[in-house]
Coordinates of C-alpha atoms in Angstrom, one line a residue:
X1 CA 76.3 101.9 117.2
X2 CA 73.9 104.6 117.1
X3 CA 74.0 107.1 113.9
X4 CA 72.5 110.9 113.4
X5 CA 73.4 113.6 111.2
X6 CA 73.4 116.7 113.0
X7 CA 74.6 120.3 113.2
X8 CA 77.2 121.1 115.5
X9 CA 75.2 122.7 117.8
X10 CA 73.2 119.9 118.8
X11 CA 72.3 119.9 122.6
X12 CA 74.2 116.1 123.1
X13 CA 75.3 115.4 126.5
X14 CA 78.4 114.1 124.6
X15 CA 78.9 113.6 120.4
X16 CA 81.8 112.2 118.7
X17 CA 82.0 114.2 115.6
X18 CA 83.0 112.0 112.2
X19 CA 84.2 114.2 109.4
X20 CA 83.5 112.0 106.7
X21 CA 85.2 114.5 104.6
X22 CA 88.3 113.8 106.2
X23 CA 88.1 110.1 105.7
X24 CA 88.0 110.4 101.9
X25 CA 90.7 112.5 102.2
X26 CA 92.5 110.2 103.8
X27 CA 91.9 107.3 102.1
X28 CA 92.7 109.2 98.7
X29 CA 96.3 110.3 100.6
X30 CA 97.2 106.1 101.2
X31 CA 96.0 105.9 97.7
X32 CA 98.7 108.2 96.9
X33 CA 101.5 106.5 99.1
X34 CA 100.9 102.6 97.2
X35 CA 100.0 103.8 93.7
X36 CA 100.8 100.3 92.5
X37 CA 98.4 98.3 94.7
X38 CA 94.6 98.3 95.5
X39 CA 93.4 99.6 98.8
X40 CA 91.5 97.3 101.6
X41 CA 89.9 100.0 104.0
X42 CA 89.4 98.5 107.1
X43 CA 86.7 98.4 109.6
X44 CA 86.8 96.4 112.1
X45 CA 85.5 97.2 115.8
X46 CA 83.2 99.6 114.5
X47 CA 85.3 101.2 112.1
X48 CA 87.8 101.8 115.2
X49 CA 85.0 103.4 116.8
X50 CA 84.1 105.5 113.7
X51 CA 81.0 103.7 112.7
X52 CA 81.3 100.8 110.1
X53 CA 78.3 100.9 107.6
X54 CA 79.4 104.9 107.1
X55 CA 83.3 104.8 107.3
X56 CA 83.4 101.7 104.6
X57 CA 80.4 104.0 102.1
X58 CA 83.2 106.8 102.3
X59 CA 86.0 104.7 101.6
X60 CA 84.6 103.1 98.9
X61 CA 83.6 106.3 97.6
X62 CA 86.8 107.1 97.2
X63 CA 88.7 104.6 96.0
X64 CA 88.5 102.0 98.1
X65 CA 88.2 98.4 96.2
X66 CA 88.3 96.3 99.7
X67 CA 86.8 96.2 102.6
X68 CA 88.1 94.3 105.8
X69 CA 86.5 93.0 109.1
X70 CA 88.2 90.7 111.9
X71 CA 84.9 88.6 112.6
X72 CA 82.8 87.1 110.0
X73 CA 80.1 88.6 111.9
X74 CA 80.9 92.3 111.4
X75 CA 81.9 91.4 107.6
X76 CA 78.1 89.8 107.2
X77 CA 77.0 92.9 108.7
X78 CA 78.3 95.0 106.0
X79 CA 77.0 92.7 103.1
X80 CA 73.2 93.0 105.4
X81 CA 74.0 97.1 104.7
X82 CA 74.2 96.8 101.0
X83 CA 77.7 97.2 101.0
X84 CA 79.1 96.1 97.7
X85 CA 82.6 94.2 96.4
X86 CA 85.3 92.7 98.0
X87 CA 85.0 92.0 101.9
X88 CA 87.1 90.0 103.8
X89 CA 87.5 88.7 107.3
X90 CA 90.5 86.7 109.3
X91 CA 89.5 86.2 112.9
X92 CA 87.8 82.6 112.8
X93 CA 86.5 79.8 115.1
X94 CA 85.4 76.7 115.1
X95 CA 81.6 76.2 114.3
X96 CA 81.6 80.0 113.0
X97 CA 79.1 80.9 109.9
X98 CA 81.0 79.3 106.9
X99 CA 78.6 78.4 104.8
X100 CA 76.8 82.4 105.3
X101 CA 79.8 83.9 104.6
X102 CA 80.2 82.0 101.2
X103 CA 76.9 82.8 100.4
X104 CA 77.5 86.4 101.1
X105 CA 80.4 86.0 98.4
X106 CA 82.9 86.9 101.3
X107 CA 86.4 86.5 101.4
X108 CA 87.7 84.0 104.4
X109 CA 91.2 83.6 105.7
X110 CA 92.1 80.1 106.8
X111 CA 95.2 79.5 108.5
X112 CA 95.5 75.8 109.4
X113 CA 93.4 72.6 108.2
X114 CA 90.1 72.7 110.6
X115 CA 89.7 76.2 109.2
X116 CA 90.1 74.7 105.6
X117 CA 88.0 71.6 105.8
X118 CA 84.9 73.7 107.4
X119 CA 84.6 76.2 105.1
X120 CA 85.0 73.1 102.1
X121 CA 82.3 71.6 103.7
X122 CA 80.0 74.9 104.1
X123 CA 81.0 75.4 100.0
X124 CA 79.6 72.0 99.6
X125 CA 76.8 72.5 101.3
X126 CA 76.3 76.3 99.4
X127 CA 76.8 74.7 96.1
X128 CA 79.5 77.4 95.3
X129 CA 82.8 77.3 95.6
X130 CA 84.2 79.1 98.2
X131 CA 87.0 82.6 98.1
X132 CA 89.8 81.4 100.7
X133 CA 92.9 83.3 101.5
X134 CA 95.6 81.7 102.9
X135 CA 97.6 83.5 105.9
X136 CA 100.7 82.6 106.4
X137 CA 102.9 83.0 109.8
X138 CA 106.1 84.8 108.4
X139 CA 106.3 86.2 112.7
X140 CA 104.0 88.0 114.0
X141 CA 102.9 84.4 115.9
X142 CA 99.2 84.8 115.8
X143 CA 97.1 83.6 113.4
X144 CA 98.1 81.7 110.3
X145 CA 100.3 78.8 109.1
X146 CA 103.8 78.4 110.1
X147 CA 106.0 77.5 106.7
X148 CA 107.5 74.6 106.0
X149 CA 105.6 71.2 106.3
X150 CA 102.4 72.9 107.9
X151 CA 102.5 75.7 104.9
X152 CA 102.5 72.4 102.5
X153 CA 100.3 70.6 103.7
X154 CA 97.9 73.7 103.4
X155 CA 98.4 74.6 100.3
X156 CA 98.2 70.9 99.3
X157 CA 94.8 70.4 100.6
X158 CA 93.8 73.8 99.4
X159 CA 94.6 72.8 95.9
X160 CA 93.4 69.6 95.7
X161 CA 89.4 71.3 97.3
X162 CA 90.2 74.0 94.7
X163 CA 90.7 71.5 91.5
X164 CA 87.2 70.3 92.8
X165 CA 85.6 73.5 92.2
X166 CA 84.7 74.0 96.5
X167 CA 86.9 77.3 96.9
X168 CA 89.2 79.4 95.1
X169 CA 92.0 80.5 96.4
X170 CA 92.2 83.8 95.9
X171 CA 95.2 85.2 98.7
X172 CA 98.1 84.8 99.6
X173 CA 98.3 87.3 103.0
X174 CA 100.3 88.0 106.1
X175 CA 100.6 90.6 108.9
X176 CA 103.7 92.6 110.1
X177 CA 105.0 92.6 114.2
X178 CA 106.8 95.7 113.8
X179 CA 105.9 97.5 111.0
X180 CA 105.6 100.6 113.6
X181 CA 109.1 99.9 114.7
X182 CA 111.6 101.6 111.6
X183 CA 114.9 99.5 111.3
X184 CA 113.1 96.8 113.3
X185 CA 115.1 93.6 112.1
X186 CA 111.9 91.4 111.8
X187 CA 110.4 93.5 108.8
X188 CA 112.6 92.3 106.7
X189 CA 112.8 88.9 107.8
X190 CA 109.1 88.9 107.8
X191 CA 109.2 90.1 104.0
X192 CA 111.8 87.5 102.8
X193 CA 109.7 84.4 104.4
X194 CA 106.6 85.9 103.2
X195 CA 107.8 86.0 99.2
X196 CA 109.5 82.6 99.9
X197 CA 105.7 81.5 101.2
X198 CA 104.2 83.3 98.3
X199 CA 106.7 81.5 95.7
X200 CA 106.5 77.8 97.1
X201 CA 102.2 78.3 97.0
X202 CA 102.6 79.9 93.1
X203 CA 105.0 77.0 92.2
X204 CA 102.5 74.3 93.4
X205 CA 99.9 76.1 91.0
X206 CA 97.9 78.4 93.1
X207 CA 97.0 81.8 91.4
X208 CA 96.1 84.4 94.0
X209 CA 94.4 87.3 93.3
X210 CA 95.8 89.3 95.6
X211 CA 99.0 89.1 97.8
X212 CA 99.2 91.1 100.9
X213 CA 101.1 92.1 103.6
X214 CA 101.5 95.8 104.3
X215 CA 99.4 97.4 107.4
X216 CA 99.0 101.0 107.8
X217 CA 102.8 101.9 108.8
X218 CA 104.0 99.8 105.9
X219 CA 101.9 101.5 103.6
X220 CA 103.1 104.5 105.0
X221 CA 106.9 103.5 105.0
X222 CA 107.5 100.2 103.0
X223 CA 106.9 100.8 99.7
X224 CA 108.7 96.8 99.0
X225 CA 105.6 95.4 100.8
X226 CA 102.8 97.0 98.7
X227 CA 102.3 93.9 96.9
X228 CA 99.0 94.1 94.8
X229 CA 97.1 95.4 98.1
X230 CA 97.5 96.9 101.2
X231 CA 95.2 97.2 104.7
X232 CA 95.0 100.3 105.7
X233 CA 93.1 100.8 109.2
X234 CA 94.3 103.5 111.8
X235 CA 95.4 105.7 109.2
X236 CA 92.3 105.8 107.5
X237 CA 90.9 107.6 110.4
X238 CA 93.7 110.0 110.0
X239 CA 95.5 108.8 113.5
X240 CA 99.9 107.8 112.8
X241 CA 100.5 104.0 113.5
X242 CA 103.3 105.2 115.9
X243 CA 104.6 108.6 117.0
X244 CA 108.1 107.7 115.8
X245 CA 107.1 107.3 112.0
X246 CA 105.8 110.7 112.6
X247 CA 102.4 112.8 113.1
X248 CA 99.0 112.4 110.8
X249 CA 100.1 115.5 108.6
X250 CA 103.7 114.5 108.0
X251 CA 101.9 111.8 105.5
X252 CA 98.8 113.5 104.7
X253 CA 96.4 112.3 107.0
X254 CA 93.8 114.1 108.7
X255 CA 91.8 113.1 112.6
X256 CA 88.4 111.7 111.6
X257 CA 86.9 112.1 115.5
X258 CA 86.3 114.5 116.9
X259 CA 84.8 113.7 120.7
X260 CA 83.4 116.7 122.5
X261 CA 80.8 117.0 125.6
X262 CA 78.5 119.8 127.2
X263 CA 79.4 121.1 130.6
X264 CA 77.2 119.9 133.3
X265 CA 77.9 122.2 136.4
X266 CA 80.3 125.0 137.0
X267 CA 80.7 125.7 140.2
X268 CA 82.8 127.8 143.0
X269 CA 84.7 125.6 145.4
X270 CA 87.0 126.7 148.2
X271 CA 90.8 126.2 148.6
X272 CA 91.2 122.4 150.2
X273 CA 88.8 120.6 148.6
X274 CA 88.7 117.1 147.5
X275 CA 87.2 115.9 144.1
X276 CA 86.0 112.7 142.9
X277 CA 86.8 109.3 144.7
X278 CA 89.5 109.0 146.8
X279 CA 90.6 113.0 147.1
X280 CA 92.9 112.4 144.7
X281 CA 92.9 115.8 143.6
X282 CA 92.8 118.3 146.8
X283 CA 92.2 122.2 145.0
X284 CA 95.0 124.2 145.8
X285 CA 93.1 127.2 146.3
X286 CA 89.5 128.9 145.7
X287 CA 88.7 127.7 142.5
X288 CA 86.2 126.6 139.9
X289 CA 85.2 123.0 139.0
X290 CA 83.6 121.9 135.8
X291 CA 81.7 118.7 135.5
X292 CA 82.5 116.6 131.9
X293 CA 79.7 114.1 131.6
X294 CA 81.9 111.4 129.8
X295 CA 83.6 108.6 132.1
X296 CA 84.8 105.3 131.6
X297 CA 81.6 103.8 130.3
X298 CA 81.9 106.3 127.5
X299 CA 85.4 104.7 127.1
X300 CA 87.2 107.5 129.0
X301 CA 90.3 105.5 130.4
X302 CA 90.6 105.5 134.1
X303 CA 94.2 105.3 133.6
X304 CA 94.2 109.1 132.3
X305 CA 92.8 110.4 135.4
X306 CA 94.7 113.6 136.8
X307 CA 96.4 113.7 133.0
X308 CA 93.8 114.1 130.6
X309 CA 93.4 117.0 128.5
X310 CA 90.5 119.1 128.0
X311 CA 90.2 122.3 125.7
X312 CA 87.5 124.0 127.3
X313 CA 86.8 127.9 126.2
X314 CA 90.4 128.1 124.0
X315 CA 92.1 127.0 127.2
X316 CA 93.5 123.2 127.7
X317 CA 92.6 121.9 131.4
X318 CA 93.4 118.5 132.9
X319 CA 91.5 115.7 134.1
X320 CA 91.4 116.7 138.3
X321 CA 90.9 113.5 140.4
X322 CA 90.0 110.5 139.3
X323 CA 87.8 109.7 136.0
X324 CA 84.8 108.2 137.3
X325 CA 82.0 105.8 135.0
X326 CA 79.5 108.3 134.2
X327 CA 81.9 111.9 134.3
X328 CA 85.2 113.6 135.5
X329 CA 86.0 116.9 137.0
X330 CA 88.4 120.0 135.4
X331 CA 89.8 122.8 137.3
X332 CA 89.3 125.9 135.3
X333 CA 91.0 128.0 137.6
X334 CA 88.4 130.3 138.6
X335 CA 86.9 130.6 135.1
X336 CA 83.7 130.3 135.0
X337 CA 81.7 129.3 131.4
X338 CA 78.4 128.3 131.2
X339 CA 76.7 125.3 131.7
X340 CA 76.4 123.8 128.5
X341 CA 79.6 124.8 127.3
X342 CA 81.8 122.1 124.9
X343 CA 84.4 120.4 126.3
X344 CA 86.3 119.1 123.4
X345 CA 88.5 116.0 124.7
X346 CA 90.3 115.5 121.4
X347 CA 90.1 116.4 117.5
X348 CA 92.3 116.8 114.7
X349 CA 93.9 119.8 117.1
X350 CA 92.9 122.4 114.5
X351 CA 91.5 124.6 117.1
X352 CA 94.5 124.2 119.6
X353 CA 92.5 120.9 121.3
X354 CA 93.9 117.9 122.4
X355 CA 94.3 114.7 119.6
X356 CA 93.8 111.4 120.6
X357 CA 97.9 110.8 120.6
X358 CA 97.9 113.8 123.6
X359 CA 95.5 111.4 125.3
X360 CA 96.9 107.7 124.6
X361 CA 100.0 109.1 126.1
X362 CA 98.1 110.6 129.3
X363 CA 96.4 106.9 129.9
X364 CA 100.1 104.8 128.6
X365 CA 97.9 103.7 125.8
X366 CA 97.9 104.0 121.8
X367 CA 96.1 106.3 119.9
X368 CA 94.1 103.1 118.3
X369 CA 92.8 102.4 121.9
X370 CA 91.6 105.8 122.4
X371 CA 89.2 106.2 119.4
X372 CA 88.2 102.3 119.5
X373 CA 86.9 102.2 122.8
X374 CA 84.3 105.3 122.8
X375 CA 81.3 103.8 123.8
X376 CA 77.8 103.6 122.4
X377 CA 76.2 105.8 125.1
X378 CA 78.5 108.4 123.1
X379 CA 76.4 109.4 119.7
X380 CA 78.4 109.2 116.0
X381 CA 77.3 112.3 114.6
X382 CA 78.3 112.3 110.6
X383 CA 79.4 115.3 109.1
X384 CA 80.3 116.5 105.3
X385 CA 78.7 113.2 104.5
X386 CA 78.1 114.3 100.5
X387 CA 81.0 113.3 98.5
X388 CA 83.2 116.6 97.3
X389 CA 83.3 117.8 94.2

């Protein structure tokens, strides 16, 4: 992913604005909400389309202690950055980069015995032991083990390579279905087998250094699961898990992107005509059209076509026609700004523009889809990069 600093005036065809200010403020508010447990920021996917290396600098900056990555790949990435501490990664297959992730000092989830007899062979062949967490299935039916004889058996073999100085086991982790969901029944029947896990692995000697099962809503909303750490991605980026727990403010959280483009072409068009393929859009009368020069390559979903929103000169216009790879078309109702001119798509809605929530629900999407799938055609432009105060 492509990275500039740059004033906001920068003539980009299109710029997603990351107010790195914002992130640190944000990560200092989840801070706030599990005072009792460390912090893993996450940054997987690009930082949810934030920009990894940048996002993780700011978290750790302030306050951080964790970082997390689905692939080994993206974790090793970080490590090739500099990055310091505690990084871990879950998403695993067979034949991945063991033995360069012990090397890198990374910590690896392992969920079932292939998992745990490659990475004890990679330790062996590292001479050093390796840092294994062990995930445990308590519902979300994924990855990691399921309890009973298959959770045994796990923690039986992890043990017996631990007592010969290949790994140490140092977590005991899950993940949460409906954490999003308040009052959903499987939280807490997902908490209950989780500390019954937790006890039968303690009881048969392993000593974890970290337990974990709380996501971003249940660090928002679940105090019971902090544990001794929590994994906090969407909210870091200052974007609510789920409109029903509430919006970002309502737990202190701030938008980190802001995605914006310059105006390509205003022009005058007459009453009856079609725009963009398949004349889904017919102008009612004479009118102007603006051209947006961000489309579905950019990661503009097709699906919000005729419902996006667009703040263009303090007014908020919607997507006309269809959203096409390249660009999209707004009526602006005779109003005619310059070429040039920003088209803000969404932001933290500060300045009356749309947020990423106005357009996951335009496309039938989540707000997590929105922000993680702007492109790389579509620079990051950092902002307020120097730590405050």
């Amino acid at each position: 992913m492509s990275e500039r600093t740059a004033p906001r005036t920068a003539p980009l065809r299109a710029r997603a604005e990351i107010d790195l200010a914002a992130l640190r403020a944000n990560v200092r508010a989840l801070r706030a909400h599990a005072p009792g447990a460390a912090v893993m920021t996450v940054v997987k996917s690009e930082a949810y389309g934030h920009g990894a290396v940048p996002c993780a600098r700011a978290a750790l900056a302030a306050g951080a202690t964790w970082l997390g990555t689905a692939t080994p790949e993206e974790a090793l990435a970080l490590r090739a950055a500099g990055l310091p501490g505690r990084i871990m990664c879950w998403l695993w297959t067979p034949g991945g980069p063991w033995r360069e992730a012990v090397e890198a000092d990374l910590d690896v989830s392992v969920s079932g015995m292939w998992a745990l007899r490659e990475v004890t062979e990679a330790a062996r062949h590292a001479d050093r032991p390796a840092r294994v967490q062990l995930k445990a299935d308590t519902g979300l039916g994924r990855n990691g083990c399921q309890p009973g004889d298959d959770w045994a058996a796990l923690v039986r073999e992890a043990r017996r390579a631990e007592a010969e100085g290949l790994l140490r086991v140092t977590g005991l982790w899950s993940h949460f279905a409906c954490a999003d969901e308040p009052g959903h029944p499987s939280i807490a029947a997902q908490l209950g087998l989780f500390r019954e896990m937790v006890a039968y692995a303690e009881a048969q000697g392993v000593r974890p250094e970290v337990r974990h099962i709380a996501n971003s809503p249940a660090t928002l909303t679940l105090p019971g699961s902090h544990f001794d750490l929590v994994r906090t991605g969407i909210a870091t980026y200052g974007i609510s898990p789920s409109p029903e727990l509430g919006v970002p403010a309502d737990f202190g959280l701030r938008p980190v992107m802001t995605l914006s483009a310059s105006m390509a072409l205003v022009k005058r068009v007459p009453g009856g005509h079609g725009v963009s393929y398949g004349h889904h859009y017919i102008t009612p009368g004479e009118t102007t059209l603006g051209l947006v020069p961000l489309g579905y390559a950019d990661g503009v979903p097709r699906h919000a076509s005729s419902a996006g929103p667009v703040l263009v000169e303090g007014k908020w216009r919607t997507v006309a026609g269809r959203v096409a790879m390249d660009q999209f078309v707004v009526d602006l109702g005779g109003d005619e700004p310059a070429p040039g001119a920003e088209a803000i798509l969404f932001g933290p809605g500060d300045r009356g523009e749309p947020t990423a929530e106005d357009w996951a629900q335009a496309a039938g999407t989540i707000a997590y889809e929105i922000v993680t799938r702007i492109g790389t055609r579509v620079p990051r432009v950092y902002v307020n990069e120097e730590q405050d105060g």
